[in-house]
Every structure is written in structure tokens, then in C-alpha cells.
Tab-separated table of C-alpha atoms in Angstrom:
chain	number	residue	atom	x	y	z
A	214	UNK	CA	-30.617	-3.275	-2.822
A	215	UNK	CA	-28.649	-4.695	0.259
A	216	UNK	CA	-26.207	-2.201	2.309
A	217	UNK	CA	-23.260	-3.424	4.442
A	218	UNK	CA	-23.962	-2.068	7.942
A	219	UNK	CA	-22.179	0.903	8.634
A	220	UNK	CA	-18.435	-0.410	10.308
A	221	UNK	CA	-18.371	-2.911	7.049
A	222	UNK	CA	-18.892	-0.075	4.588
A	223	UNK	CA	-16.320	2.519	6.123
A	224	UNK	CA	-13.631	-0.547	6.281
A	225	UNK	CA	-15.277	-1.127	2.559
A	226	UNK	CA	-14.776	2.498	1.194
A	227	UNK	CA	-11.018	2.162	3.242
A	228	UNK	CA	-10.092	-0.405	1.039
A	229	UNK	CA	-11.491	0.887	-1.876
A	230	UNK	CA	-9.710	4.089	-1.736
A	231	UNK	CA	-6.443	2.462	-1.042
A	232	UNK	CA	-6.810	-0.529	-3.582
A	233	UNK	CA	-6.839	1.413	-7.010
A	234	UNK	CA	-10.713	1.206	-7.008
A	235	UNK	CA	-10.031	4.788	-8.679
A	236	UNK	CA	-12.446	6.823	-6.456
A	237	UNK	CA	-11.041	10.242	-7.276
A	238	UNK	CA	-10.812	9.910	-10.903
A	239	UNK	CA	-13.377	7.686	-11.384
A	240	UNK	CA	-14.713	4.134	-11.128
A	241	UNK	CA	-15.899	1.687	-12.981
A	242	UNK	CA	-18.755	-0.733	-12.230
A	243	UNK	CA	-18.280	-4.549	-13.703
A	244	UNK	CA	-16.868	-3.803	-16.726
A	245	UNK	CA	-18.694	-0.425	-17.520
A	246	UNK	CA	-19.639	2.424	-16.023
A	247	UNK	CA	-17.339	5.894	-16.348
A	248	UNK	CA	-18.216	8.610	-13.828
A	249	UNK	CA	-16.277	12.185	-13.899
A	250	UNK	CA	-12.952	12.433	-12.218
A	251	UNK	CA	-13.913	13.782	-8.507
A	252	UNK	CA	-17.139	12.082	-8.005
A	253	UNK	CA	-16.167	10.519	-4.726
A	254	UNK	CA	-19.802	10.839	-3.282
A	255	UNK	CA	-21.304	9.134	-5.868
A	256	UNK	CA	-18.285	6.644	-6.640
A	257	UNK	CA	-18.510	5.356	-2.839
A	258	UNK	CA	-21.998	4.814	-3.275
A	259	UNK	CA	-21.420	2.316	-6.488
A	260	UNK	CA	-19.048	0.836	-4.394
A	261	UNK	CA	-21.073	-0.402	-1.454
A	262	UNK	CA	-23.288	-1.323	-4.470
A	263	UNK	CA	-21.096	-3.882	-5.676
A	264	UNK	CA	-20.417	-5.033	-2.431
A	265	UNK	CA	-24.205	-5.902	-2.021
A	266	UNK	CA	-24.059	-7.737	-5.520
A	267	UNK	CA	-21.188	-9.554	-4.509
A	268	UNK	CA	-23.574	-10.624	-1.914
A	269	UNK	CA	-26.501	-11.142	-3.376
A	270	UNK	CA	-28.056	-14.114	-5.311
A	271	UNK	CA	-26.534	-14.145	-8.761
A	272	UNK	CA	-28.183	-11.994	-11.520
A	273	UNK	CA	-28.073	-13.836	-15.046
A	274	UNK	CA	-25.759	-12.182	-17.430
A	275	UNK	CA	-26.681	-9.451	-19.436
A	276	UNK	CA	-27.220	-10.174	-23.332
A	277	UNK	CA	-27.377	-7.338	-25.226
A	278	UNK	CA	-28.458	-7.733	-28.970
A	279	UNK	CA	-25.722	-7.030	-31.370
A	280	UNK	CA	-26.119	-3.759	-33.021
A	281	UNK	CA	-22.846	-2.391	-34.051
A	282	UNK	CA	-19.943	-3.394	-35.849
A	283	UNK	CA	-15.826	-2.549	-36.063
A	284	UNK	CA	-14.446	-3.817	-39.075
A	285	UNK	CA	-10.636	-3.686	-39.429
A	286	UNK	CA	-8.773	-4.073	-42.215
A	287	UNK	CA	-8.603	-7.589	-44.038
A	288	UNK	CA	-11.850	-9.914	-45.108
A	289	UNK	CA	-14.166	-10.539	-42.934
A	290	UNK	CA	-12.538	-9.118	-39.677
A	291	UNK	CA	-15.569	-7.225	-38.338
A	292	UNK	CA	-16.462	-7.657	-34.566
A	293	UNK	CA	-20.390	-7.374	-33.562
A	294	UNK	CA	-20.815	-5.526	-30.685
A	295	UNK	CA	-23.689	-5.079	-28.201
A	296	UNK	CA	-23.649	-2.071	-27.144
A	297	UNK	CA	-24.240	-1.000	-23.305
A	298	UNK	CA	-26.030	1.999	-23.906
A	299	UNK	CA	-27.871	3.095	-20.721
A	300	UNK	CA	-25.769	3.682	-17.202
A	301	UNK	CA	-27.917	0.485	-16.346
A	302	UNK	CA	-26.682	-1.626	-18.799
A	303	UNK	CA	-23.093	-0.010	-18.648
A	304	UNK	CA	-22.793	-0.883	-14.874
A	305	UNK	CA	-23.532	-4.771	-15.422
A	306	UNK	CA	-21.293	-4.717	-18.067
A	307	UNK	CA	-19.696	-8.429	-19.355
A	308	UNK	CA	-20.135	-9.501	-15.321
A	309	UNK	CA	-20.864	-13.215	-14.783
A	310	UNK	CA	-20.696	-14.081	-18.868
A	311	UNK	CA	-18.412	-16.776	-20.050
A	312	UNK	CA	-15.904	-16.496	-22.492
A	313	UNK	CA	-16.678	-14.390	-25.691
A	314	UNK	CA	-16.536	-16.214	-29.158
A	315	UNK	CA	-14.627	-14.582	-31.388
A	316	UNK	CA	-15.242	-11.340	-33.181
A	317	UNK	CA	-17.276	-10.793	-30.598
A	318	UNK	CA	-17.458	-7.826	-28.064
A	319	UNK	CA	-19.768	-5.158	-25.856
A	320	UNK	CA	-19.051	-1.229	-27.122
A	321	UNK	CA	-19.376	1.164	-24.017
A	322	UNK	CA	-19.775	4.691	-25.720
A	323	UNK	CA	-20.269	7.742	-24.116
A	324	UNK	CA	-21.576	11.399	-25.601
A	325	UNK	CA	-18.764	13.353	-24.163
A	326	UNK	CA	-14.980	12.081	-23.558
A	327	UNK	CA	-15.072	10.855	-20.076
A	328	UNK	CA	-12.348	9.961	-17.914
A	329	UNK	CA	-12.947	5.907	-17.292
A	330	UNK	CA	-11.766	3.330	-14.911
A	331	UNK	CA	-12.873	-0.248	-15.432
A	332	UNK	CA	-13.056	-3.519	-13.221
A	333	UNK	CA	-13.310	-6.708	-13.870
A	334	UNK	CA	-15.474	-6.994	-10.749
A	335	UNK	CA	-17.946	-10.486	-10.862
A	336	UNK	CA	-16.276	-10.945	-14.841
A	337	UNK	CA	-15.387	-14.656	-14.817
A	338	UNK	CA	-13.270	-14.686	-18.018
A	339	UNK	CA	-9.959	-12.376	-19.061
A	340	UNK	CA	-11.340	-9.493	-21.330
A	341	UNK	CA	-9.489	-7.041	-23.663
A	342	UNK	CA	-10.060	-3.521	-23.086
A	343	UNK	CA	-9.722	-1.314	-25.725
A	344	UNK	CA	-9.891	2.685	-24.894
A	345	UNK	CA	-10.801	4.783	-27.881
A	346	UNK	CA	-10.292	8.310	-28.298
A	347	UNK	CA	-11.047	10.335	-31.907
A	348	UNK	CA	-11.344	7.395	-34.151
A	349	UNK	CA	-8.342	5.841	-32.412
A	350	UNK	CA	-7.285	3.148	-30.493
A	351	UNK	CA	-5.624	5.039	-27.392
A	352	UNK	CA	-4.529	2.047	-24.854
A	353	UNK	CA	-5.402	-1.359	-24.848
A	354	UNK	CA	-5.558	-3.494	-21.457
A	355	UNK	CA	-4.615	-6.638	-22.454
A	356	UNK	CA	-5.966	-9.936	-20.609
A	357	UNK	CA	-7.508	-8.368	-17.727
A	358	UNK	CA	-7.855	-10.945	-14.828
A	359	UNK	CA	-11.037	-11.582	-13.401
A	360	UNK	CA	-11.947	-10.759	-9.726
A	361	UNK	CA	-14.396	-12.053	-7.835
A	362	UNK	CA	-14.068	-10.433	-4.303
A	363	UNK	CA	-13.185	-6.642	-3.744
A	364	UNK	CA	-11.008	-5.208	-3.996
A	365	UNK	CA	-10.255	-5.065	-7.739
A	366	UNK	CA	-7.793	-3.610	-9.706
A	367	UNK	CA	-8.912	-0.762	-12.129
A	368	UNK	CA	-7.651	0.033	-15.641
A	369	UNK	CA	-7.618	2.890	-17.896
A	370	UNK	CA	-5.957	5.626	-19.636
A	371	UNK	CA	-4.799	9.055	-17.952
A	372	UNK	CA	-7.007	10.984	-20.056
A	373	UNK	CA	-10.652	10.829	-21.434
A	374	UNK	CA	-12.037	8.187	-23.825
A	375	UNK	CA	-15.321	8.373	-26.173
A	376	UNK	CA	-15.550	4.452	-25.063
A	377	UNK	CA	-14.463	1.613	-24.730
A	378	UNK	CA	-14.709	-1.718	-26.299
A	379	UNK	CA	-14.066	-5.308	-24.811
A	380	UNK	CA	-12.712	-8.340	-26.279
A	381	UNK	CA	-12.392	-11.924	-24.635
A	382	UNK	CA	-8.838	-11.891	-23.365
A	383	UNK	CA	-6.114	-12.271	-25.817
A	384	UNK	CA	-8.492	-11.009	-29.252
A	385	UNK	CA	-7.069	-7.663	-29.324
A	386	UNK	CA	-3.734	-9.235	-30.135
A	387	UNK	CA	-4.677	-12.052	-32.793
A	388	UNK	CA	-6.751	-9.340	-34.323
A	389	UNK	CA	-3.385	-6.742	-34.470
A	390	UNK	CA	-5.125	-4.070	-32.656
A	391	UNK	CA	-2.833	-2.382	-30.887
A	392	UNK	CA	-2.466	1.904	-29.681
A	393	UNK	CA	-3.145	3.856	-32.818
A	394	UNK	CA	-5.173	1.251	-34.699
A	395	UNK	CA	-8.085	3.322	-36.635
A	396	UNK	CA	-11.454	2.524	-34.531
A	397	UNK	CA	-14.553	3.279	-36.971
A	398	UNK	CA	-17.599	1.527	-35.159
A	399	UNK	CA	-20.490	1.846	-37.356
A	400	UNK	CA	-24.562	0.659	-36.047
A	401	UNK	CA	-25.981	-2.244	-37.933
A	402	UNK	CA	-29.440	-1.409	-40.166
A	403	UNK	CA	-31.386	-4.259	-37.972
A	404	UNK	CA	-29.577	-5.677	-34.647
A	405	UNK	CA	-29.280	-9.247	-34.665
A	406	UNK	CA	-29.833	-10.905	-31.271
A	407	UNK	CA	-27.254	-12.044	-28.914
A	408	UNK	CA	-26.583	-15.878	-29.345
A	409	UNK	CA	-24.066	-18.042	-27.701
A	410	UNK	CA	-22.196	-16.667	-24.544
């Protein structure tokens, strides 16, 4: 992986701290990873990585097959999800993919509830993001703007999530899901594989 020389990365981590890259309570790589609030050591380090895949040639977009599902209330209203299991496949997130169809989206679970920030670092498209909390929706950032160069904005909730799920931008409202909404995501019996976008 490519570091900045030394001057570029302390002006990097500068910004970074001062942009809302959410250091101190966490950061969020792409569009997915959540690390524990106070892991500036480690966050900084993520950071300088994304600088070096801004850099770098461009890495295809990561399909995940679709192996879970949210079905809301109503016929046929259930959205298949991939779901970005490993820290890996969390960290590359929706970056670089064009729009999602709809019903579509990527579920970002984790064991414990985590305190999350996400970016929409590299992510082309606007994306929904939908924090979850004990079978709840808890916020939802709607429309997220993409950003190509750092620094990005982050978004999230004050307190912890058990994950997060994205939408392309603007689903979460045709779809009614709004703070509150009952969240019951549920893993297919055979994943199908990721077509289209």
C-alpha cells in the first residue's frame, strides 16, 4: 500500500482531525468500517490509507452476493442486501459503484453495538444511510453526497448502532423508512449473486 511522505501525512491527519473525519469517536472507511470511539492510532492509520487509494489506480467495485433481506410492510417491499461482513469488505464498502437499482442495498452488521461514522469517500452516487439499533431504525442520513477528494464529511448517530444499511440516495424516503421504522433483516436460504450495479 502507498504512504504519503511524512509532511503530506501530518498536514493529512491535520485536516482530518479538523474536517469531521470523526477521529476520536470513530471513522469510517468508504462507506463501512466502524472502529471504537478513541481509536485515534488506528483511525489515523485508515486515514493515510485512503489517501493512498485516492491515489492509487482504481480498484473495481466490490460485488457482494445478495444474502439477506429487509422486508417492510406492504407486497413485495423487501430489499436484498449484500452484506459486508469482514472489516475487508466493510472498508471498501459501496466505493466506486454506480447507482443502486431499487430495493437494493449493502447491510454493514456488527456483533456488538459500535459507535459508527461513515464517508462517502470514492462513493460516486448519493446513498441512504440507515443506522439501526434493537430492531429499529435509529437515524437515517438521507442523500449523502459523494466525495471524491479528502476531506469528507462523516455521518452517524451519537450513540452505538448494531449496523447499518445503505440505500441509493432518496430510497429510504419512497420506501417510508424513516427513525423508528421496525428493521427485521433476515439471511436468505441460498444467496443469489450480485447482478446489475
Amino acid at each position: 500500500m502507498i504512504r504519503a511522505p511524512f509532511q503530506a501525512r501530518r498536514a493529512i491527519l491535520k485536516r482530518g482531525l479538523l474536517s469531521g473525519v470523526g477521529l476520536a469517536r470513530g471513522i469510517a472507511l468508504a462507506t463501512g468500517i466502524g472502529l471504537a470511539s478513541g481509536s485515534l492510532a488506528l483511525g489515523a492509520g485508515l486515514v493515510l490509507d485512503a489517501v493512498a487509494a485516492e491515489t492509487s489506480p482504481a480498484r473495481p467495485p466490490q460485488q457482494l452476493p445478495i444474502s439477506a433481506q429487509w422486508c417492510l410492510s406492504g407486497p413485495t417491499r423487501c430489499i436484498g442486501l449484500e452484506v459486508a461482513r469482514t472489516m475487508q469488505q466493510q472498508s471498501f464498502g459501496m466505493q466506486r459503484r454506480p447507482r443502486l437499482p431499487p430495493l437494493r442495498g449493502m447491510w454493514f452488521p456488527y456483533s456488538t453495538p459500535t459507535p459508527v461514522r461513515f464517508w462517502m469517500h470514492l462513493t460516486p452516487e448519493p446513498l441512504d444511510m440507515i443506522f439501526v439499533r434493537d430492531g429499529r431504525v435509529l437515524m437515517v442520513v438521507a442523500e449523502a453526497r459523494p466525495c471524491m477528494h479528502l476531506p469528507c464529511p462523516s455521518y452517524g448517530p451519537d450513540a452505538p448502532v448494531d449496523g447499518v444499511v445503505e440505500l441509493a440516495g432518496g430510497e429510504a424516503a419512497r420506501l417510508g423508512i424513516q427513525a423508528g421504522t421496525p428493521v427485521a433483516i433476515s439471511p436468505l436460504s441460498r444467496p443469489l449473486a450480485a447482478a446489475g450495479p
